[in-house]
PDB file of C-alpha atoms in Angstrom:
ATOM      1  CA  MET A  16       0.000   0.000   0.000  1.00  0.00           C
ATOM      2  CA  LEU A  17       2.836   2.370   0.872  1.00  0.00           C
ATOM      3  CA  ARG A  18       4.285   1.908  -2.633  1.00  0.00           C
ATOM      4  CA  ARG A  19       1.256   3.693  -4.073  1.00  0.00           C
ATOM      5  CA  LEU A  20       1.835   6.771  -1.871  1.00  0.00           C
ATOM      6  CA  GLY A  21       4.162   9.674  -2.535  1.00  0.00           C
ATOM      7  CA  ILE A  22       6.996  10.593  -0.183  1.00  0.00           C
ATOM      8  CA  ARG A  23       4.752  12.974   1.783  1.00  0.00           C
ATOM      9  CA  GLY A  24       2.029  10.371   1.998  1.00  0.00           C
ATOM     10  CA  LYS A  25       4.477   7.716   3.212  1.00  0.00           C
ATOM     11  CA  ILE A  26       5.767  10.057   5.945  1.00  0.00           C
ATOM     12  CA  LEU A  27       2.252  10.903   7.069  1.00  0.00           C
ATOM     13  CA  ALA A  28       1.297   7.218   7.063  1.00  0.00           C
ATOM     14  CA  VAL A  29       4.292   6.333   9.251  1.00  0.00           C
ATOM     15  CA  LEU A  30       3.530   9.190  11.652  1.00  0.00           C
ATOM     16  CA  ALA A  31      -0.107   8.148  11.850  1.00  0.00           C
ATOM     17  CA  VAL A  32       0.753   4.803  13.471  1.00  0.00           C
ATOM     18  CA  PRO A  33       2.133   6.164  16.803  1.00  0.00           C
ATOM     19  CA  LEU A  34      -0.555   8.858  16.820  1.00  0.00           C
ATOM     20  CA  LEU A  35      -3.212   6.193  16.502  1.00  0.00           C
ATOM     21  CA  VAL A  36      -1.625   4.269  19.371  1.00  0.00           C
ATOM     22  CA  LEU A  37      -1.635   7.443  21.477  1.00  0.00           C
ATOM     23  CA  PHE A  38      -5.300   8.105  20.729  1.00  0.00           C
ATOM     24  CA  VAL A  39      -6.211   4.526  21.680  1.00  0.00           C
ATOM     25  CA  ALA A  40      -4.135   4.742  24.870  1.00  0.00           C
ATOM     26  CA  ALA A  41      -5.732   8.078  25.771  1.00  0.00           C
ATOM     27  CA  GLY A  42      -9.171   6.554  25.303  1.00  0.00           C
ATOM     28  CA  VAL A  43      -8.306   3.605  27.524  1.00  0.00           C
ATOM     29  CA  ILE A  44      -6.860   5.859  30.238  1.00  0.00           C
ATOM     30  CA  SER A  45      -9.889   8.128  30.066  1.00  0.00           C
ATOM     31  CA  ALA A  46     -12.238   5.159  30.381  1.00  0.00           C
ATOM     32  CA  GLN A  47     -10.271   3.812  33.336  1.00  0.00           C
ATOM     33  CA  ALA A  48     -10.311   7.219  35.034  1.00  0.00           C
ATOM     34  CA  GLN A  49     -14.051   7.475  34.498  1.00  0.00           C
ATOM     35  CA  ASP A  50     -14.556   3.976  35.904  1.00  0.00           C
ATOM     36  CA  GLN A  51     -12.432   4.804  38.952  1.00  0.00           C
ATOM     37  CA  SER A  52     -14.406   8.003  39.448  1.00  0.00           C
ATOM     38  CA  ARG A  53     -17.700   6.083  39.338  1.00  0.00           C
ATOM     39  CA  ARG A  54     -16.381   3.494  41.778  1.00  0.00           C
ATOM     40  CA  ALA A  55     -15.241   6.237  44.136  1.00  0.00           C
ATOM     41  CA  ALA A  56     -18.708   7.814  43.935  1.00  0.00           C
ATOM     42  CA  ALA A  57     -20.307   4.425  44.631  1.00  0.00           C
ATOM     43  CA  VAL A  58     -18.111   3.944  47.697  1.00  0.00           C
ATOM     44  CA  GLN A  59     -18.996   7.444  48.886  1.00  0.00           C
ATOM     45  CA  THR A  60     -22.739   6.790  48.650  1.00  0.00           C
ATOM     46  CA  LEU A  61     -22.235   3.487  50.477  1.00  0.00           C
ATOM     47  CA  LEU A  62     -20.356   5.343  53.233  1.00  0.00           C
ATOM     48  CA  THR A  63     -23.273   7.752  53.522  1.00  0.00           C
ATOM     49  CA  ALA A  64     -25.670   4.825  53.914  1.00  0.00           C
ATOM     50  CA  LEU A  65     -23.376   3.287  56.526  1.00  0.00           C
ATOM     51  CA  GLY A  66     -23.427   6.534  58.482  1.00  0.00           C
ATOM     52  CA  ASP A  67     -27.226   6.491  58.287  1.00  0.00           C
ATOM     53  CA  SER A  68     -27.246   2.905  59.558  1.00  0.00           C
ATOM     54  CA  ARG A  69     -25.095   3.888  62.527  1.00  0.00           C
ATOM     55  CA  GLU A  70     -27.550   6.653  63.442  1.00  0.00           C
ATOM     56  CA  LEU A  71     -30.431   4.233  62.934  1.00  0.00           C
ATOM     57  CA  VAL A  72     -28.912   1.804  65.441  1.00  0.00           C
ATOM     58  CA  GLY A  73     -28.881   4.546  68.075  1.00  0.00           C
ATOM     59  CA  ALA A  74     -32.506   5.449  67.315  1.00  0.00           C
ATOM     60  CA  LEU A  75     -33.589   1.802  67.490  1.00  0.00           C
ATOM     61  CA  GLN A  76     -31.866   1.371  70.849  1.00  0.00           C
ATOM     62  CA  LEU A  77     -33.752   4.374  72.214  1.00  0.00           C
ATOM     63  CA  GLU A  78     -37.074   3.139  70.826  1.00  0.00           C
ATOM     64  CA  ARG A  79     -36.440  -0.316  72.286  1.00  0.00           C
ATOM     65  CA  ASP A  80     -35.980   1.190  75.750  1.00  0.00           C
ATOM     66  CA  THR A  81     -39.070   3.405  75.592  1.00  0.00           C
ATOM     67  CA  SER A  82     -41.197   0.620  74.078  1.00  0.00           C
ATOM     68  CA  SER A  83     -40.177  -1.837  76.779  1.00  0.00           C
ATOM     69  CA  LEU A  84     -41.211   0.596  79.506  1.00  0.00           C
ATOM     70  CA  LEU A  85     -44.508   1.335  77.779  1.00  0.00           C
ATOM     71  CA  ALA A  86     -45.374  -2.352  77.445  1.00  0.00           C
ATOM     72  CA  ASP A  87     -44.218  -3.227  80.952  1.00  0.00           C
ATOM     73  CA  PRO A  88     -47.276  -3.693  83.214  1.00  0.00           C
ATOM     74  CA  ASN A  89     -45.185  -3.173  86.340  1.00  0.00           C
ATOM     75  CA  PRO A  90     -45.314   0.564  87.182  1.00  0.00           C
ATOM     76  CA  SER A  91     -42.436   0.206  89.628  1.00  0.00           C
ATOM     77  CA  HIS A  92     -39.982  -0.378  86.810  1.00  0.00           C
ATOM     78  CA  SER A  93     -38.096   2.827  86.325  1.00  0.00           C
ATOM     79  CA  SER A  94     -36.549   4.835  83.561  1.00  0.00           C
ATOM     80  CA  ILE A  95     -33.651   7.219  84.019  1.00  0.00           C
ATOM     81  CA  ASP A  96     -34.004  10.962  84.461  1.00  0.00           C
ATOM     82  CA  VAL A  97     -31.434  12.250  81.988  1.00  0.00           C
ATOM     83  CA  ALA A  98     -31.014  15.476  83.990  1.00  0.00           C
ATOM     84  CA  THR A  99     -30.159  13.826  87.319  1.00  0.00           C
ATOM     85  CA  ASN A 100     -29.180  10.315  86.146  1.00  0.00           C
ATOM     86  CA  ALA A 101     -31.512   8.984  88.855  1.00  0.00           C
ATOM     87  CA  PRO A 102     -34.291   6.388  88.536  1.00  0.00           C
ATOM     88  CA  GLN A 103     -37.781   7.733  88.004  1.00  0.00           C
ATOM     89  CA  VAL A 104     -41.193   6.136  87.610  1.00  0.00           C
ATOM     90  CA  ASP A 105     -42.911   7.530  84.527  1.00  0.00           C
ATOM     91  CA  GLY A 106     -46.679   7.740  84.241  1.00  0.00           C
ATOM     92  CA  THR A 107     -48.460   6.466  81.140  1.00  0.00           C
ATOM     93  CA  PRO A 108     -48.671   9.911  79.462  1.00  0.00           C
ATOM     94  CA  GLU A 109     -44.921  10.419  79.895  1.00  0.00           C
ATOM     95  CA  LYS A 110     -44.215   6.946  78.539  1.00  0.00           C
ATOM     96  CA  LEU A 111     -46.438   7.569  75.514  1.00  0.00           C
ATOM     97  CA  ALA A 112     -44.746  10.891  74.812  1.00  0.00           C
ATOM     98  CA  ALA A 113     -41.283   9.358  75.084  1.00  0.00           C
ATOM     99  CA  GLY A 114     -42.307   6.471  72.853  1.00  0.00           C
ATOM    100  CA  GLY A 115     -43.737   8.815  70.230  1.00  0.00           C
ATOM    101  CA  THR A 116     -40.581  10.910  70.175  1.00  0.00           C
ATOM    102  CA  ALA A 117     -38.406   7.807  69.864  1.00  0.00           C
ATOM    103  CA  ARG A 118     -40.510   6.450  66.991  1.00  0.00           C
ATOM    104  CA  GLN A 119     -40.301   9.749  65.150  1.00  0.00           C
ATOM    105  CA  LYS A 120     -36.516   9.739  65.404  1.00  0.00           C
ATOM    106  CA  THR A 121     -36.385   6.109  64.225  1.00  0.00           C
ATOM    107  CA  ASP A 122     -38.646   6.876  61.266  1.00  0.00           C
ATOM    108  CA  GLU A 123     -36.489   9.813  60.224  1.00  0.00           C
ATOM    109  CA  GLN A 124     -33.296   7.765  60.365  1.00  0.00           C
ATOM    110  CA  ALA A 125     -34.888   4.771  58.632  1.00  0.00           C
ATOM    111  CA  SER A 126     -36.209   6.979  55.819  1.00  0.00           C
ATOM    112  CA  ARG A 127     -32.777   8.529  55.297  1.00  0.00           C
ATOM    113  CA  PHE A 128     -31.129   5.111  55.379  1.00  0.00           C
ATOM    114  CA  GLU A 129     -33.492   3.617  52.791  1.00  0.00           C
ATOM    115  CA  ARG A 130     -33.187   6.672  50.554  1.00  0.00           C
ATOM    116  CA  ASP A 131     -29.389   6.596  50.525  1.00  0.00           C
ATOM    117  CA  LEU A 132     -29.288   2.827  49.974  1.00  0.00           C
ATOM    118  CA  LYS A 133     -31.220   3.317  46.740  1.00  0.00           C
ATOM    119  CA  SER A 134     -28.562   5.722  45.431  1.00  0.00           C
ATOM    120  CA  VAL A 135     -25.696   3.210  45.752  1.00  0.00           C
ATOM    121  CA  GLU A 136     -24.417   1.762  42.449  1.00  0.00           C
ATOM    122  CA  TYR A 137     -23.947  -1.796  43.657  1.00  0.00           C
ATOM    123  CA  ASP A 138     -22.755  -3.000  40.249  1.00  0.00           C
ATOM    124  CA  LEU A 139     -19.505  -1.130  40.903  1.00  0.00           C
ATOM    125  CA  LEU A 140     -18.982  -2.697  44.347  1.00  0.00           C
ATOM    126  CA  ASP A 141     -18.368  -6.126  45.797  1.00  0.00           C
ATOM    127  CA  PRO A 142     -21.571  -8.219  45.342  1.00  0.00           C
ATOM    128  CA  ALA A 143     -21.592  -8.822  49.085  1.00  0.00           C
ATOM    129  CA  ALA A 144     -22.416  -5.133  49.616  1.00  0.00           C
ATOM    130  CA  ARG A 145     -25.779  -5.486  47.888  1.00  0.00           C
ATOM    131  CA  SER A 146     -26.522  -8.667  49.845  1.00  0.00           C
ATOM    132  CA  ALA A 147     -25.745  -7.021  53.181  1.00  0.00           C
ATOM    133  CA  ALA A 148     -27.835  -3.958  52.313  1.00  0.00           C
ATOM    134  CA  THR A 149     -30.811  -6.100  51.272  1.00  0.00           C
ATOM    135  CA  VAL A 150     -30.754  -7.997  54.574  1.00  0.00           C
ATOM    136  CA  ALA A 151     -30.621  -4.763  56.575  1.00  0.00           C
ATOM    137  CA  GLU A 152     -33.394  -3.107  54.584  1.00  0.00           C
ATOM    138  CA  THR A 153     -35.640  -6.172  54.768  1.00  0.00           C
ATOM    139  CA  ALA A 154     -35.164  -6.409  58.533  1.00  0.00           C
ATOM    140  CA  LEU A 155     -36.727  -2.962  58.970  1.00  0.00           C
ATOM    141  CA  LYS A 156     -40.082  -4.407  57.934  1.00  0.00           C
ATOM    142  CA  SER A 157     -40.323  -6.144  61.302  1.00  0.00           C
ATOM    143  CA  LEU A 158     -40.519  -2.756  63.018  1.00  0.00           C
ATOM    144  CA  GLY A 159     -44.206  -2.330  62.195  1.00  0.00           C
ATOM    145  CA  ASP A 160     -45.221  -5.600  63.847  1.00  0.00           C
ATOM    146  CA  SER A 161     -43.154  -4.753  66.910  1.00  0.00           C
ATOM    147  CA  ARG A 162     -44.911  -1.408  67.254  1.00  0.00           C
ATOM    148  CA  LYS A 163     -48.328  -3.026  66.922  1.00  0.00           C
ATOM    149  CA  ALA A 164     -47.408  -5.295  69.824  1.00  0.00           C
ATOM    150  CA  VAL A 165     -46.377  -2.315  71.917  1.00  0.00           C
ATOM    151  CA  ASP A 166     -49.581  -0.427  71.091  1.00  0.00           C
ATOM    152  CA  GLY A 167     -51.591  -3.428  72.300  1.00  0.00           C
ATOM    153  CA  ALA A 168     -49.736  -3.205  75.588  1.00  0.00           C
ATOM    154  CA  ALA A 169     -52.409  -5.096  77.532  1.00  0.00           C
ATOM    155  CA  ALA A 170     -51.338  -8.275  75.782  1.00  0.00           C
ATOM    156  CA  ALA A 171     -47.755  -7.280  75.047  1.00  0.00           C
ATOM    157  CA  ASP A 172     -44.770  -9.207  76.290  1.00  0.00           C
ATOM    158  CA  PRO A 173     -41.979  -6.718  77.132  1.00  0.00           C
ATOM    159  CA  THR A 174     -39.347  -9.443  76.845  1.00  0.00           C
ATOM    160  CA  SER A 175     -40.532 -10.434  73.383  1.00  0.00           C
ATOM    161  CA  ILE A 176     -40.721  -6.811  72.250  1.00  0.00           C
ATOM    162  CA  ARG A 177     -37.225  -6.157  73.509  1.00  0.00           C
ATOM    163  CA  GLY A 178     -35.961  -9.319  71.814  1.00  0.00           C
ATOM    164  CA  THR A 179     -37.452  -8.324  68.448  1.00  0.00           C
ATOM    165  CA  SER A 180     -35.839  -4.890  68.657  1.00  0.00           C
ATOM    166  CA  THR A 181     -32.516  -6.397  69.674  1.00  0.00           C
ATOM    167  CA  THR A 182     -32.566  -8.703  66.651  1.00  0.00           C
ATOM    168  CA  LEU A 183     -33.223  -5.757  64.351  1.00  0.00           C
ATOM    169  CA  ILE A 184     -30.410  -3.751  65.946  1.00  0.00           C
ATOM    170  CA  ALA A 185     -28.017  -6.701  65.586  1.00  0.00           C
ATOM    171  CA  THR A 186     -28.880  -6.981  61.873  1.00  0.00           C
ATOM    172  CA  HIS A 187     -27.905  -3.368  61.265  1.00  0.00           C
ATOM    173  CA  MET A 188     -24.726  -3.739  63.262  1.00  0.00           C
ATOM    174  CA  GLN A 189     -23.847  -6.733  61.085  1.00  0.00           C
ATOM    175  CA  PHE A 190     -24.553  -4.643  57.987  1.00  0.00           C
ATOM    176  CA  LEU A 191     -22.091  -2.030  59.213  1.00  0.00           C
ATOM    177  CA  GLU A 192     -19.452  -4.655  59.939  1.00  0.00           C
ATOM    178  CA  ARG A 193     -19.883  -6.540  56.647  1.00  0.00           C
ATOM    179  CA  ALA A 194     -19.932  -3.425  54.491  1.00  0.00           C
ATOM    180  CA  ALA A 195     -16.941  -1.905  56.291  1.00  0.00           C
ATOM    181  CA  SER A 196     -14.956  -5.106  55.746  1.00  0.00           C
ATOM    182  CA  LEU A 197     -15.416  -4.684  51.971  1.00  0.00           C
ATOM    183  CA  LEU A 198     -13.781  -1.249  51.858  1.00  0.00           C
ATOM    184  CA  ALA A 199     -10.301  -1.108  50.365  1.00  0.00           C
ATOM    185  CA  ASN A 200      -9.362   1.873  52.551  1.00  0.00           C
ATOM    186  CA  ARG A 201      -8.583   0.191  55.847  1.00  0.00           C
ATOM    187  CA  ALA A 202      -8.404   3.462  57.787  1.00  0.00           C
ATOM    188  CA  VAL A 203     -11.998   4.261  56.795  1.00  0.00           C
ATOM    189  CA  ALA A 204     -13.057   0.685  57.540  1.00  0.00           C
ATOM    190  CA  LEU A 205     -11.573   0.915  61.033  1.00  0.00           C
ATOM    191  CA  SER A 206     -13.244   4.268  61.675  1.00  0.00           C
ATOM    192  CA  LEU A 207     -16.583   2.608  60.881  1.00  0.00           C
ATOM    193  CA  ALA A 208     -15.841  -0.490  62.930  1.00  0.00           C
ATOM    194  CA  ALA A 209     -14.986   1.472  66.095  1.00  0.00           C
ATOM    195  CA  PRO A 210     -18.546   2.760  66.744  1.00  0.00           C
ATOM    196  CA  VAL A 211     -19.905  -0.731  66.082  1.00  0.00           C
ATOM    197  CA  ALA A 212     -17.593  -2.073  68.778  1.00  0.00           C
ATOM    198  CA  ALA A 213     -19.090   0.476  71.168  1.00  0.00           C
ATOM    199  CA  ASP A 214     -22.591  -0.640  70.146  1.00  0.00           C
ATOM    200  CA  HIS A 215     -21.624  -4.240  70.920  1.00  0.00           C
ATOM    201  CA  VAL A 216     -20.731  -3.129  74.447  1.00  0.00           C
ATOM    202  CA  VAL A 217     -24.114  -1.415  74.785  1.00  0.00           C
ATOM    203  CA  GLU A 218     -25.912  -4.524  73.541  1.00  0.00           C
ATOM    204  CA  TYR A 219     -23.931  -6.799  75.844  1.00  0.00           C
ATOM    205  CA  THR A 220     -24.774  -4.565  78.821  1.00  0.00           C
ATOM    206  CA  ASP A 221     -28.438  -4.551  77.825  1.00  0.00           C
ATOM    207  CA  ARG A 222     -28.601  -8.326  78.256  1.00  0.00           C
ATOM    208  CA  ASP A 223     -27.719  -8.068  81.928  1.00  0.00           C
TER     209      ASP A 223
END
């Protein structure tokens, strides 16, 4: 083919080969950079959801405590006055108000958690991330049944209600641990694992 070209054409043809290689290489590098950028964005949205899950655990722990007191038929069982750190016996109106406030906080955190989970591009992450998120999101559906049991307090079993809440809390703690273990950045993974360790202490103390 080169024999049919003039001198200028032959020179341009020779120069075109490395230029073509450069264009192809630039395209590959650009595609890789774009892929890395998308993966970084996916990790960031997952981190946001993990932060939501951490806040949700705290809200669920509070709702568990207020629900247990509301369902408990023994009025001598006390809650703690947060101002004095002393035991106090709450009346039914106070228990209802505390329970309503706790539920509202849980609902807010759960809504934020579910919203941010939907924004995660799981196709760019380890498949285990999607699995862990699905388990955590599905577990939230048990919250409605638990609340119905509390609202029918005359027939409610405080131990059962507390156990259901504890199971839900444990599921979200496991989600945090599993998702954190999938992160390549170990410093970030450890920063997420530390609060979960504290939650484990709280849960262990709650069993006493």
